[in-house]
Amino acid sequence: MKKNNINSSNSVLEWIDYRLPIISLLKHSAVDYPTPKNLNYWWNFGSLAGFFLLVQIITGIMLSMHYTAHVDHAFSSIEHIMRNVNHGWLIRYVHMNGASFFFIVVYIHIFRGLYYGSYKAPRELLWWLGIIILLLMMATAFMGYVLPWGQMSFWGATVITNLFSAIPIIGEGVVQWLWGGYSVDNPTLSRFYTLHFLLPFLIVGVVVLHIVALHTHGSNNPLGIDRKGPQDSIPFHPYYTVKDFFGLGVALTIFFSVVFFAPDYLGHPDNYVPADPLKTPAHIVPEWYFLPFYAILRAIPDKLGGVIAMFSAIFVLFLLPWLDTSKVRSATFRPVYKLLFWVFLVDAVILGWIGSKPAEGTYILVGRIATSYYFIHFLIILPLLGFFEKTKPLPSSISKPVLAE
Amino acid sequence: MKIILFTIIFTTFFIQALFSASEGLKPMKYNFSFDGILGSIDKNSAQRGLQVFTEVCAACHGLNHLAYRSLEDIGYNKGEINNIAKQFLIDDIPDENGEIKKRNAIYSDKFVNPYPNEEAAKVSNNGAYPPDLTLMVKARKDGANYLRSLLLGYEDAPEGVDVGEGYYNKYMPGKIIAMPQPLYGDDVEYQDGTVATLEQEVIDVVTFLTWTAMPELEKRKSSGIKVIIFLLIMTFFFFLSYKKIWKDVK
């Protein structure tokens, strides 16, 4: 007797599934889910991002059991975790570096989408949900960095919250509302802690929507063409589960090399100095994953303008599905776009480098040029390129990548 | 308040040039026992470092986050640790009359601070606060090399440099440091007979402070090796499975 499509002799599971179809749901979306058979390694980064989200939530919950969100105790409670909690140093180093690796895999995931045109119809909302996840991640990471209450925590929080004071008329009121007082202080710390705990679960919610949207039209693929029939697909399990596990193994090896042998490499030494509201550090720099946006913020010589440019740098991504006018998805068949993709990537890296440098001399000039190019790429080049670029002929199907002449 | 904050932010955003120009010299490199993926804390050196710390540094600097019991990690037993701890007086819990009396510190106490509070520390040190040293190695870029260079780097100020009430040290950001040269050599008489040259004292105290900043260092590195070996093997097997399962996909 076989009900539904459960390939199982377990009658308990069948009993459950008949009433609550969670097993067939999982089977549908994680086992049988038809996936293009030509996905390359760049498609590993979606599941890796999910993995690191899980790592952050699990280690974060463990840390929250020992952390104290109070300006007088936060710094020492972190040291308590590092010294007295069993394996506390490991949990905290995994959480600290896990944030960085979450951003690394998500940035690669985003650039994969940019290269292969994964944001184009019918995947616009899938792309939007991804950007919302990125925004939530940024908010979560920023507030998480404040929690140890070191010098960079405090001054980073001061600089970033002060950005809102650039809003005309209500700016100052908004900033005081964010602080819960007249400066970054205990109310700020405790609300950041609450939100830092809450937002990851919102991210999980948006991730579920992201996956629902993904599974509606299926994954894009390196050729960027739609699947023509079942011969173009393979079931997710075991093909992509095993490939994802292999990718995970490689990622974990790199990740734990950092965690065990250079755990503070990605952090800033100043954050091992307790916060002192009377002493400004020589350089206030955000975590590395914010540096490109920090460079854009500082490229504009006006506070409000800088804030607008920084937020626009992300919001322009929402418009991308319509700014890119080309009908061809994959850069493989777009020779000019392919080149410009790499130029854009280099531009983003330059912005990151400028973000880590003091705003002086040549750095200012380079930062301004790189910022201009960032927006020119999206707002001018991509809309025009669709009309002028001579694309290569597309293959007729995934199974026949050679041209059907 | 608003104006102050904006000035601070404006300064850090646009005039960072001034600060970066006054950064200290890059520290000298030294090959410490704890460097490298297999490095470990040289316990004898760390014990001598504790002696230097206690007899010299502890006059002004604290080790807030460190408990005496942790000294077991660098090779002391409980009795020896109690002997070290009892040299220091600490506030007891209030007695039945509500009075707070002093008692000798014990094994489970944290290192006793030289000053009751930050203000007391400042007033005894020309207004400069001697920072807590527990995390100093992690709180400076290339911390161990920086500390060693700084402690060896005291010089007479070059012509035309006004150090005010401070001292000239080219490894210090800004090149002027409030702390007078703390070590000259022969500041302590090592219990194990090692000759207390300046270089030796500095290496010992830096080794000790590296341990106070990263007490997990040895355990971290040794478990790291095992974890990485495990992951490499696991990844290799995933790779084989991947190749096998995908063999027929064309």
CSV table of C-alpha atoms in Angstrom, one decimal, chain A:
chain,number,residue,atom,x,y,z
A,1,MET,CA,0.0,0.0,0.0
A,2,LYS,CA,1.6,3.3,-1.0
A,3,LYS,CA,-0.2,6.6,-0.3
A,4,ASN,CA,0.8,9.8,-2.0
A,5,ASN,CA,4.3,9.4,-3.3
A,6,ILE,CA,6.2,8.5,-0.1
A,7,ASN,CA,8.7,5.9,-1.0
A,8,SER,CA,8.6,4.3,2.5
A,9,SER,CA,7.3,1.3,4.2
A,10,ASN,CA,7.0,3.3,7.4
A,11,SER,CA,3.3,3.3,8.2
A,12,VAL,CA,3.8,5.9,11.0
A,13,LEU,CA,5.2,8.4,8.5
A,14,GLU,CA,2.3,7.6,6.1
A,15,TRP,CA,-0.2,8.2,8.9
A,16,ILE,CA,1.4,11.6,9.7
A,17,ASP,CA,1.7,12.6,6.1
A,18,TYR,CA,-1.9,11.8,5.3
A,19,ARG,CA,-2.9,14.3,7.9
A,20,LEU,CA,0.0,16.8,7.7
A,21,PRO,CA,1.9,16.5,4.4
A,22,ILE,CA,5.2,17.7,5.7
A,23,ILE,CA,7.0,14.6,4.5
A,24,SER,CA,5.7,14.9,1.0
A,25,LEU,CA,6.5,18.6,1.1
A,26,LEU,CA,10.1,17.9,2.0
A,27,LYS,CA,10.3,15.2,-0.6
A,28,HIS,CA,8.8,17.5,-3.2
A,29,SER,CA,11.2,20.5,-2.5
A,30,ALA,CA,14.4,18.9,-1.3
A,31,VAL,CA,14.5,15.4,-2.8
A,32,ASP,CA,12.6,15.2,-6.1
A,33,TYR,CA,12.9,18.9,-6.9
A,34,PRO,CA,13.9,19.0,-10.5
A,35,THR,CA,17.1,21.0,-11.0
A,36,PRO,CA,18.9,22.0,-14.1
A,37,LYS,CA,21.7,19.4,-14.7
A,38,ASN,CA,24.3,21.9,-15.8
A,39,LEU,CA,24.7,24.0,-12.6
A,40,ASN,CA,28.4,24.8,-11.8
A,41,TYR,CA,30.1,25.3,-8.5
A,42,TRP,CA,28.9,28.9,-8.2
A,43,TRP,CA,25.4,27.4,-7.5
A,44,ASN,CA,26.8,26.0,-4.2
A,45,PHE,CA,26.7,29.3,-2.5
A,46,GLY,CA,23.0,29.5,-1.9
A,47,SER,CA,22.9,26.4,0.3
A,48,LEU,CA,26.2,27.6,2.0
A,49,ALA,CA,24.5,30.8,2.9
A,50,GLY,CA,21.6,28.8,4.5
A,51,PHE,CA,24.2,26.8,6.4
A,52,PHE,CA,26.0,29.8,7.8
A,53,LEU,CA,22.7,31.4,8.8
A,54,LEU,CA,22.0,28.2,10.8
A,55,VAL,CA,25.5,28.3,12.4
A,56,GLN,CA,24.9,31.9,13.4
A,57,ILE,CA,21.6,31.2,15.0
A,58,ILE,CA,22.8,28.2,16.9
A,59,THR,CA,26.1,29.8,18.2
A,60,GLY,CA,24.2,33.0,18.8
A,61,ILE,CA,21.6,31.3,21.1
A,62,MET,CA,24.5,29.6,23.0
A,63,LEU,CA,26.3,33.0,23.4
A,64,SER,CA,23.1,34.7,24.5
A,65,MET,CA,22.9,32.4,27.5
A,66,HIS,CA,26.1,33.9,28.9
A,67,TYR,CA,26.1,37.4,27.5
A,68,THR,CA,25.0,40.4,29.6
A,69,ALA,CA,23.6,43.4,27.6
A,70,HIS,CA,24.6,46.2,30.0
A,71,VAL,CA,27.2,48.9,29.3
A,72,ASP,CA,29.0,48.0,32.6
A,73,HIS,CA,29.1,44.3,32.0
A,74,ALA,CA,28.9,43.6,28.3
A,75,PHE,CA,32.7,43.7,27.7
A,76,SER,CA,33.5,41.5,30.7
A,77,SER,CA,30.7,39.1,29.9
A,78,ILE,CA,32.4,38.4,26.5
A,79,GLU,CA,35.7,37.8,28.3
A,80,HIS,CA,33.8,35.5,30.7
A,81,ILE,CA,32.6,33.6,27.7
A,82,MET,CA,36.2,33.4,26.3
A,83,ARG,CA,37.7,32.3,29.5
A,84,ASN,CA,35.2,30.5,31.8
A,85,VAL,CA,32.5,29.0,29.6
A,86,ASN,CA,33.3,25.5,28.4
A,87,HIS,CA,34.4,25.9,24.8
A,88,GLY,CA,33.1,29.5,25.0
A,89,TRP,CA,36.1,30.8,23.0
A,90,LEU,CA,35.2,28.3,20.2
A,91,ILE,CA,31.5,29.3,20.1
A,92,ARG,CA,32.4,33.0,20.1
A,93,TYR,CA,35.1,32.7,17.4
A,94,VAL,CA,32.7,30.7,15.3
A,95,HIS,CA,30.0,33.3,15.7
A,96,MET,CA,32.4,36.2,15.0
A,97,ASN,CA,33.9,34.6,11.9
A,98,GLY,CA,30.6,33.0,10.9
A,99,ALA,CA,29.3,36.5,10.3
A,100,SER,CA,32.2,37.3,8.0
A,101,PHE,CA,31.8,34.0,6.1
A,102,PHE,CA,28.0,34.5,5.8
A,103,PHE,CA,28.7,37.8,4.0
A,104,ILE,CA,31.5,36.2,1.9
A,105,VAL,CA,29.1,33.4,0.6
A,106,VAL,CA,26.2,35.8,0.2
A,107,TYR,CA,28.3,38.3,-1.8
A,108,ILE,CA,29.5,35.5,-4.1
A,109,HIS,CA,25.9,34.3,-4.4
A,110,ILE,CA,24.9,37.8,-5.4
A,111,PHE,CA,27.7,38.2,-7.9
A,112,ARG,CA,26.7,34.7,-9.3
A,113,GLY,CA,23.2,36.2,-9.8
A,114,LEU,CA,24.6,39.3,-11.5
A,115,TYR,CA,26.8,37.2,-13.9
A,116,TYR,CA,24.2,34.7,-15.0
A,117,GLY,CA,21.3,37.2,-15.0
A,118,SER,CA,19.4,35.3,-12.3
A,119,TYR,CA,17.4,38.5,-11.5
A,120,LYS,CA,15.6,38.5,-14.9
A,121,ALA,CA,12.0,37.4,-15.5
A,122,PRO,CA,10.4,35.4,-14.0
A,123,ARG,CA,12.7,35.7,-11.0
A,124,GLU,CA,12.4,39.4,-10.1
A,125,LEU,CA,10.7,38.8,-6.8
A,126,LEU,CA,13.2,36.0,-5.9
A,127,TRP,CA,15.9,38.7,-6.5
A,128,TRP,CA,14.0,41.2,-4.3
A,129,LEU,CA,13.6,38.8,-1.5
A,130,GLY,CA,17.4,38.2,-1.7
A,131,ILE,CA,18.1,41.9,-1.4
A,132,ILE,CA,15.7,42.1,1.6
A,133,ILE,CA,17.7,39.3,3.2
A,134,LEU,CA,20.9,41.3,2.5
A,135,LEU,CA,19.5,44.4,4.2
A,136,LEU,CA,18.3,42.3,7.2
A,137,MET,CA,21.8,40.7,7.4
A,138,MET,CA,23.4,44.1,7.4
A,139,ALA,CA,21.2,45.4,10.2
A,140,THR,CA,21.8,42.3,12.2
A,141,ALA,CA,25.6,42.3,11.7
A,142,PHE,CA,25.8,46.0,12.6
A,143,MET,CA,23.9,45.5,15.8
A,144,GLY,CA,25.8,42.4,16.6
A,145,TYR,CA,29.1,44.2,16.3
A,146,VAL,CA,27.9,46.7,18.9
A,147,LEU,CA,27.3,44.0,21.6
A,148,PRO,CA,30.9,43.4,22.8
A,149,TRP,CA,30.9,47.1,23.7
A,150,GLY,CA,34.5,47.7,22.6
A,151,GLN,CA,35.8,50.9,21.1
A,152,MET,CA,34.7,50.1,17.6
A,153,SER,CA,31.3,48.8,18.8
A,154,PHE,CA,30.6,52.1,20.5
A,155,TRP,CA,32.1,54.5,17.9
A,156,GLY,CA,30.7,52.4,14.9
A,157,ALA,CA,27.3,52.7,16.5
A,158,THR,CA,27.7,56.4,17.1
A,159,VAL,CA,28.7,57.1,13.5
A,160,ILE,CA,26.1,54.9,11.9
A,161,THR,CA,23.1,56.0,14.1
A,162,ASN,CA,24.2,59.6,13.5
A,163,LEU,CA,23.7,59.1,9.8
A,164,PHE,CA,20.0,59.4,10.5
A,165,SER,CA,20.5,63.0,11.8
A,166,ALA,CA,21.1,63.9,8.1
A,167,ILE,CA,17.3,63.6,7.6
A,168,PRO,CA,16.0,67.2,7.3
A,169,ILE,CA,13.8,68.5,10.2
A,170,ILE,CA,13.1,65.2,12.0
A,171,GLY,CA,16.7,63.9,11.8
A,172,GLU,CA,17.7,64.7,15.4
A,173,GLY,CA,14.5,63.4,16.8
A,174,VAL,CA,14.9,60.1,14.9
A,175,VAL,CA,18.4,59.7,16.2
A,176,GLN,CA,17.4,60.2,19.8
A,177,TRP,CA,14.5,57.8,19.3
A,178,LEU,CA,17.0,55.2,18.0
A,179,TRP,CA,19.3,55.8,20.9
A,180,GLY,CA,16.6,55.8,23.5
A,181,GLY,CA,18.4,58.8,25.0
A,182,TYR,CA,20.8,61.6,24.2
A,183,SER,CA,23.8,59.5,23.2
A,184,VAL,CA,24.7,55.9,22.5
A,185,ASP,CA,24.2,54.3,25.9
A,186,ASN,CA,22.7,51.5,27.9
A,187,PRO,CA,19.2,51.8,26.2
A,188,THR,CA,20.9,51.6,22.8
A,189,LEU,CA,22.8,48.5,23.8
A,190,SER,CA,19.9,46.6,25.2
A,191,ARG,CA,17.6,47.4,22.2
A,192,PHE,CA,20.4,46.4,19.8
A,193,TYR,CA,20.7,43.1,21.6
A,194,THR,CA,16.9,42.5,21.4
A,195,LEU,CA,16.9,43.3,17.7
A,196,HIS,CA,20.1,41.3,17.0
A,197,PHE,CA,18.2,38.4,18.5
A,198,LEU,CA,15.0,39.0,16.6
A,199,LEU,CA,16.2,39.8,13.1
A,200,PRO,CA,17.8,36.5,12.3
A,201,PHE,CA,14.4,34.8,12.7
A,202,LEU,CA,12.9,37.3,10.3
A,203,ILE,CA,15.8,36.4,7.9
A,204,VAL,CA,14.7,32.7,8.2
A,205,GLY,CA,11.2,33.8,7.3
A,206,VAL,CA,12.4,35.7,4.2
A,207,VAL,CA,14.7,32.7,3.3
A,208,VAL,CA,11.6,30.5,3.2
A,209,LEU,CA,9.9,32.9,0.9
A,210,HIS,CA,13.1,33.1,-1.2
A,211,ILE,CA,13.1,29.3,-1.5
A,212,VAL,CA,9.3,29.2,-2.4
A,213,ALA,CA,9.9,31.8,-5.1
A,214,LEU,CA,13.0,29.8,-6.3
A,215,HIS,CA,11.1,26.6,-6.5
A,216,THR,CA,8.2,28.2,-8.4
A,217,HIS,CA,10.2,28.6,-11.6
A,218,GLY,CA,13.3,26.6,-10.6
A,219,SER,CA,16.9,27.5,-10.6
A,220,ASN,CA,18.5,29.5,-13.3
A,221,ASN,CA,21.5,27.9,-14.9
A,222,PRO,CA,24.9,28.8,-16.4
A,223,LEU,CA,23.4,29.0,-19.9
A,224,GLY,CA,20.6,31.2,-18.7
A,225,ILE,CA,18.0,29.4,-20.9
A,226,ASP,CA,14.8,27.8,-19.8
A,227,ARG,CA,14.6,24.1,-19.6
A,228,LYS,CA,12.9,22.4,-22.6
A,229,GLY,CA,11.9,19.2,-20.9
A,230,PRO,CA,12.6,16.5,-18.3
A,231,GLN,CA,15.9,15.6,-20.1
A,232,ASP,CA,17.3,18.9,-18.9
A,233,SER,CA,16.7,18.2,-15.2
A,234,ILE,CA,18.0,15.9,-12.5
A,235,PRO,CA,16.4,15.4,-9.1
A,236,PHE,CA,18.0,17.5,-6.3
A,237,HIS,CA,18.7,14.4,-4.3
A,238,PRO,CA,21.2,12.8,-4.6
A,239,TYR,CA,22.9,14.9,-7.3
A,240,TYR,CA,22.9,18.3,-5.7
A,241,THR,CA,22.8,17.2,-2.1
A,242,VAL,CA,26.1,15.4,-2.6
A,243,LYS,CA,27.6,18.3,-4.5
A,244,ASP,CA,26.5,20.7,-1.8
A,245,PHE,CA,28.1,18.5,0.8
A,246,PHE,CA,31.3,18.5,-1.1
A,247,GLY,CA,31.1,22.3,-1.3
A,248,LEU,CA,30.3,22.5,2.4
A,249,GLY,CA,33.4,20.4,3.2
A,250,VAL,CA,35.6,22.8,1.3
A,251,ALA,CA,33.9,25.9,2.9
A,252,LEU,CA,34.2,24.4,6.4
A,253,THR,CA,37.9,23.7,5.9
A,254,ILE,CA,38.6,27.3,5.0
A,255,PHE,CA,36.3,28.6,7.7
A,256,PHE,CA,37.8,26.5,10.5
A,257,SER,CA,41.3,27.4,9.3
A,258,VAL,CA,40.4,31.0,10.1
A,259,VAL,CA,38.5,30.2,13.3
A,260,PHE,CA,41.4,28.1,14.8
A,261,PHE,CA,44.5,29.8,13.4
A,262,ALA,CA,43.6,33.5,12.8
A,263,PRO,CA,40.3,34.1,14.7
A,264,ASP,CA,40.9,37.8,15.1
A,265,TYR,CA,42.3,38.4,11.6
A,266,LEU,CA,39.0,39.8,10.2
A,267,GLY,CA,38.2,41.9,13.3
A,268,HIS,CA,39.6,45.1,14.6
A,269,PRO,CA,42.1,45.2,17.5
A,270,ASP,CA,40.3,48.3,18.9
A,271,ASN,CA,37.3,46.2,19.8
A,272,TYR,CA,39.4,44.5,22.5
A,273,VAL,CA,39.6,48.0,24.2
A,274,PRO,CA,36.5,48.6,26.3
A,275,ALA,CA,34.2,51.4,25.0
A,276,ASP,CA,35.2,54.9,26.1
A,277,PRO,CA,32.8,57.7,25.1
A,278,LEU,CA,35.5,60.2,25.8
A,279,LYS,CA,38.1,58.8,23.6
A,280,THR,CA,37.6,58.6,19.8
A,281,PRO,CA,39.7,56.0,18.0
A,282,ALA,CA,42.1,57.3,15.3
A,283,HIS,CA,40.2,55.5,12.5
A,284,ILE,CA,36.6,54.4,12.9
A,285,VAL,CA,36.2,51.6,10.3
A,286,PRO,CA,33.2,49.3,10.0
A,287,GLU,CA,33.6,45.5,9.5
A,288,TRP,CA,35.1,44.6,6.1
A,289,TYR,CA,31.7,43.7,4.6
A,290,PHE,CA,30.4,47.3,5.0
A,291,LEU,CA,33.5,48.9,3.5
A,292,PRO,CA,32.3,49.4,-0.1
A,293,PHE,CA,29.2,51.1,1.2
A,294,TYR,CA,31.2,53.1,3.7
A,295,ALA,CA,33.4,54.3,0.8
A,296,ILE,CA,30.2,55.4,-1.1
A,297,LEU,CA,29.0,57.2,2.0
A,298,ARG,CA,32.2,59.2,2.3
A,299,ALA,CA,32.6,59.9,-1.4
A,300,ILE,CA,29.9,62.5,-1.3
A,301,PRO,CA,31.1,65.7,0.4
A,302,ASP,CA,27.7,66.3,2.0
A,303,LYS,CA,26.3,64.3,4.9
A,304,LEU,CA,22.7,63.9,3.6
A,305,GLY,CA,24.0,63.3,0.1
A,306,GLY,CA,26.4,60.6,1.4
A,307,VAL,CA,23.6,58.8,3.3
A,308,ILE,CA,21.3,58.9,0.2
A,309,ALA,CA,24.1,57.6,-2.0
A,310,MET,CA,24.9,54.7,0.4
A,311,PHE,CA,21.3,53.6,0.6
A,312,SER,CA,20.8,54.0,-3.1
A,313,ALA,CA,23.7,51.7,-3.7
A,314,ILE,CA,21.6,48.9,-2.4
A,315,PHE,CA,18.2,50.1,-3.5
A,316,VAL,CA,19.4,50.4,-7.1
A,317,LEU,CA,19.6,46.6,-7.0
A,318,PHE,CA,15.8,46.4,-6.6
A,319,LEU,CA,15.5,48.1,-10.0
A,320,LEU,CA,18.1,45.9,-11.6
A,321,PRO,CA,15.6,43.5,-13.3
A,322,TRP,CA,14.3,46.5,-15.3
A,323,LEU,CA,17.5,48.4,-15.7
A,324,ASP,CA,19.1,45.5,-17.5
A,325,THR,CA,17.3,45.6,-20.8
A,326,SER,CA,18.9,42.6,-22.4
A,327,LYS,CA,16.7,39.6,-23.0
A,328,VAL,CA,19.7,37.3,-22.7
A,329,ARG,CA,20.4,36.2,-19.1
A,330,SER,CA,23.8,34.6,-19.0
A,331,ALA,CA,27.0,36.6,-19.5
A,332,THR,CA,28.3,33.6,-21.4
A,333,PHE,CA,26.4,34.9,-24.4
A,334,ARG,CA,26.9,38.6,-23.7
A,335,PRO,CA,30.6,39.4,-24.6
A,336,VAL,CA,30.4,43.1,-23.6
A,337,TYR,CA,28.4,42.5,-20.4
A,338,LYS,CA,30.8,39.8,-19.4
A,339,LEU,CA,33.7,42.3,-19.6
A,340,LEU,CA,31.7,44.9,-17.8
A,341,PHE,CA,30.8,42.4,-15.1
A,342,TRP,CA,34.4,42.0,-14.2
A,343,VAL,CA,35.0,45.8,-14.3
A,344,PHE,CA,32.1,46.2,-11.9
A,345,LEU,CA,33.5,43.5,-9.6
A,346,VAL,CA,36.9,45.3,-9.6
A,347,ASP,CA,35.1,48.6,-8.9
A,348,ALA,CA,33.4,47.0,-5.9
A,349,VAL,CA,36.7,45.7,-4.6
A,350,ILE,CA,38.3,49.2,-5.1
A,351,LEU,CA,35.4,50.7,-3.1
A,352,GLY,CA,36.1,48.2,-0.3
A,353,TRP,CA,39.7,49.1,-0.3
A,354,ILE,CA,38.9,52.8,-0.3
A,355,GLY,CA,36.5,52.2,2.6
A,356,SER,CA,39.3,50.9,4.7
A,357,LYS,CA,41.5,53.9,4.0
A,358,PRO,CA,41.3,57.4,5.6
A,359,ALA,CA,39.4,59.9,3.5
A,360,GLU,CA,42.4,62.0,2.3
A,361,GLY,CA,44.2,63.0,-0.8
A,362,THR,CA,44.1,60.5,-3.7
A,363,TYR,CA,41.8,58.2,-1.8
A,364,ILE,CA,39.0,60.7,-2.0
A,365,LEU,CA,39.4,61.1,-5.7
A,366,VAL,CA,39.6,57.3,-6.3
A,367,GLY,CA,36.6,56.8,-4.0
A,368,ARG,CA,34.6,59.4,-6.0
A,369,ILE,CA,35.4,57.9,-9.4
A,370,ALA,CA,34.6,54.3,-8.1
A,371,THR,CA,31.4,55.5,-6.6
A,372,SER,CA,30.4,57.2,-9.9
A,373,TYR,CA,31.2,54.1,-11.8
A,374,TYR,CA,29.1,52.0,-9.4
A,375,PHE,CA,26.0,54.0,-10.3
A,376,ILE,CA,26.9,54.5,-14.0
A,377,HIS,CA,27.1,50.7,-14.3
A,378,PHE,CA,23.6,50.3,-13.2
A,379,LEU,CA,21.9,53.4,-14.3
A,380,ILE,CA,23.5,54.1,-17.7
A,381,ILE,CA,25.5,51.2,-19.0
A,382,LEU,CA,23.1,48.3,-18.3
A,383,PRO,CA,19.9,50.1,-19.8
A,384,LEU,CA,21.8,51.0,-23.0
A,385,LEU,CA,23.8,47.8,-23.3
A,386,GLY,CA,20.6,45.8,-23.9
A,387,PHE,CA,20.0,47.7,-27.1
A,388,PHE,CA,23.5,47.9,-28.5
A,389,GLU,CA,25.1,44.6,-27.5
A,390,LYS,CA,25.5,41.9,-30.1
A,391,THR,CA,24.8,38.8,-28.2
A,392,LYS,CA,26.0,35.3,-29.2
A,393,PRO,CA,23.4,32.8,-30.4
A,394,LEU,CA,21.8,30.8,-27.6
A,395,PRO,CA,21.9,27.0,-27.6
A,396,SER,CA,18.6,25.3,-28.2
A,397,SER,CA,18.5,23.4,-25.0
A,398,ILE,CA,20.6,22.5,-21.9
A,399,SER,CA,21.0,19.0,-23.2
A,400,LYS,CA,22.3,20.2,-26.5
A,401,PRO,CA,24.6,23.1,-25.6
A,402,VAL,CA,26.0,22.9,-29.2
A,403,LEU,CA,24.2,25.2,-31.5
A,404,ALA,CA,21.3,23.7,-33.3
A,405,GLU,CA,22.0,24.9,-36.8
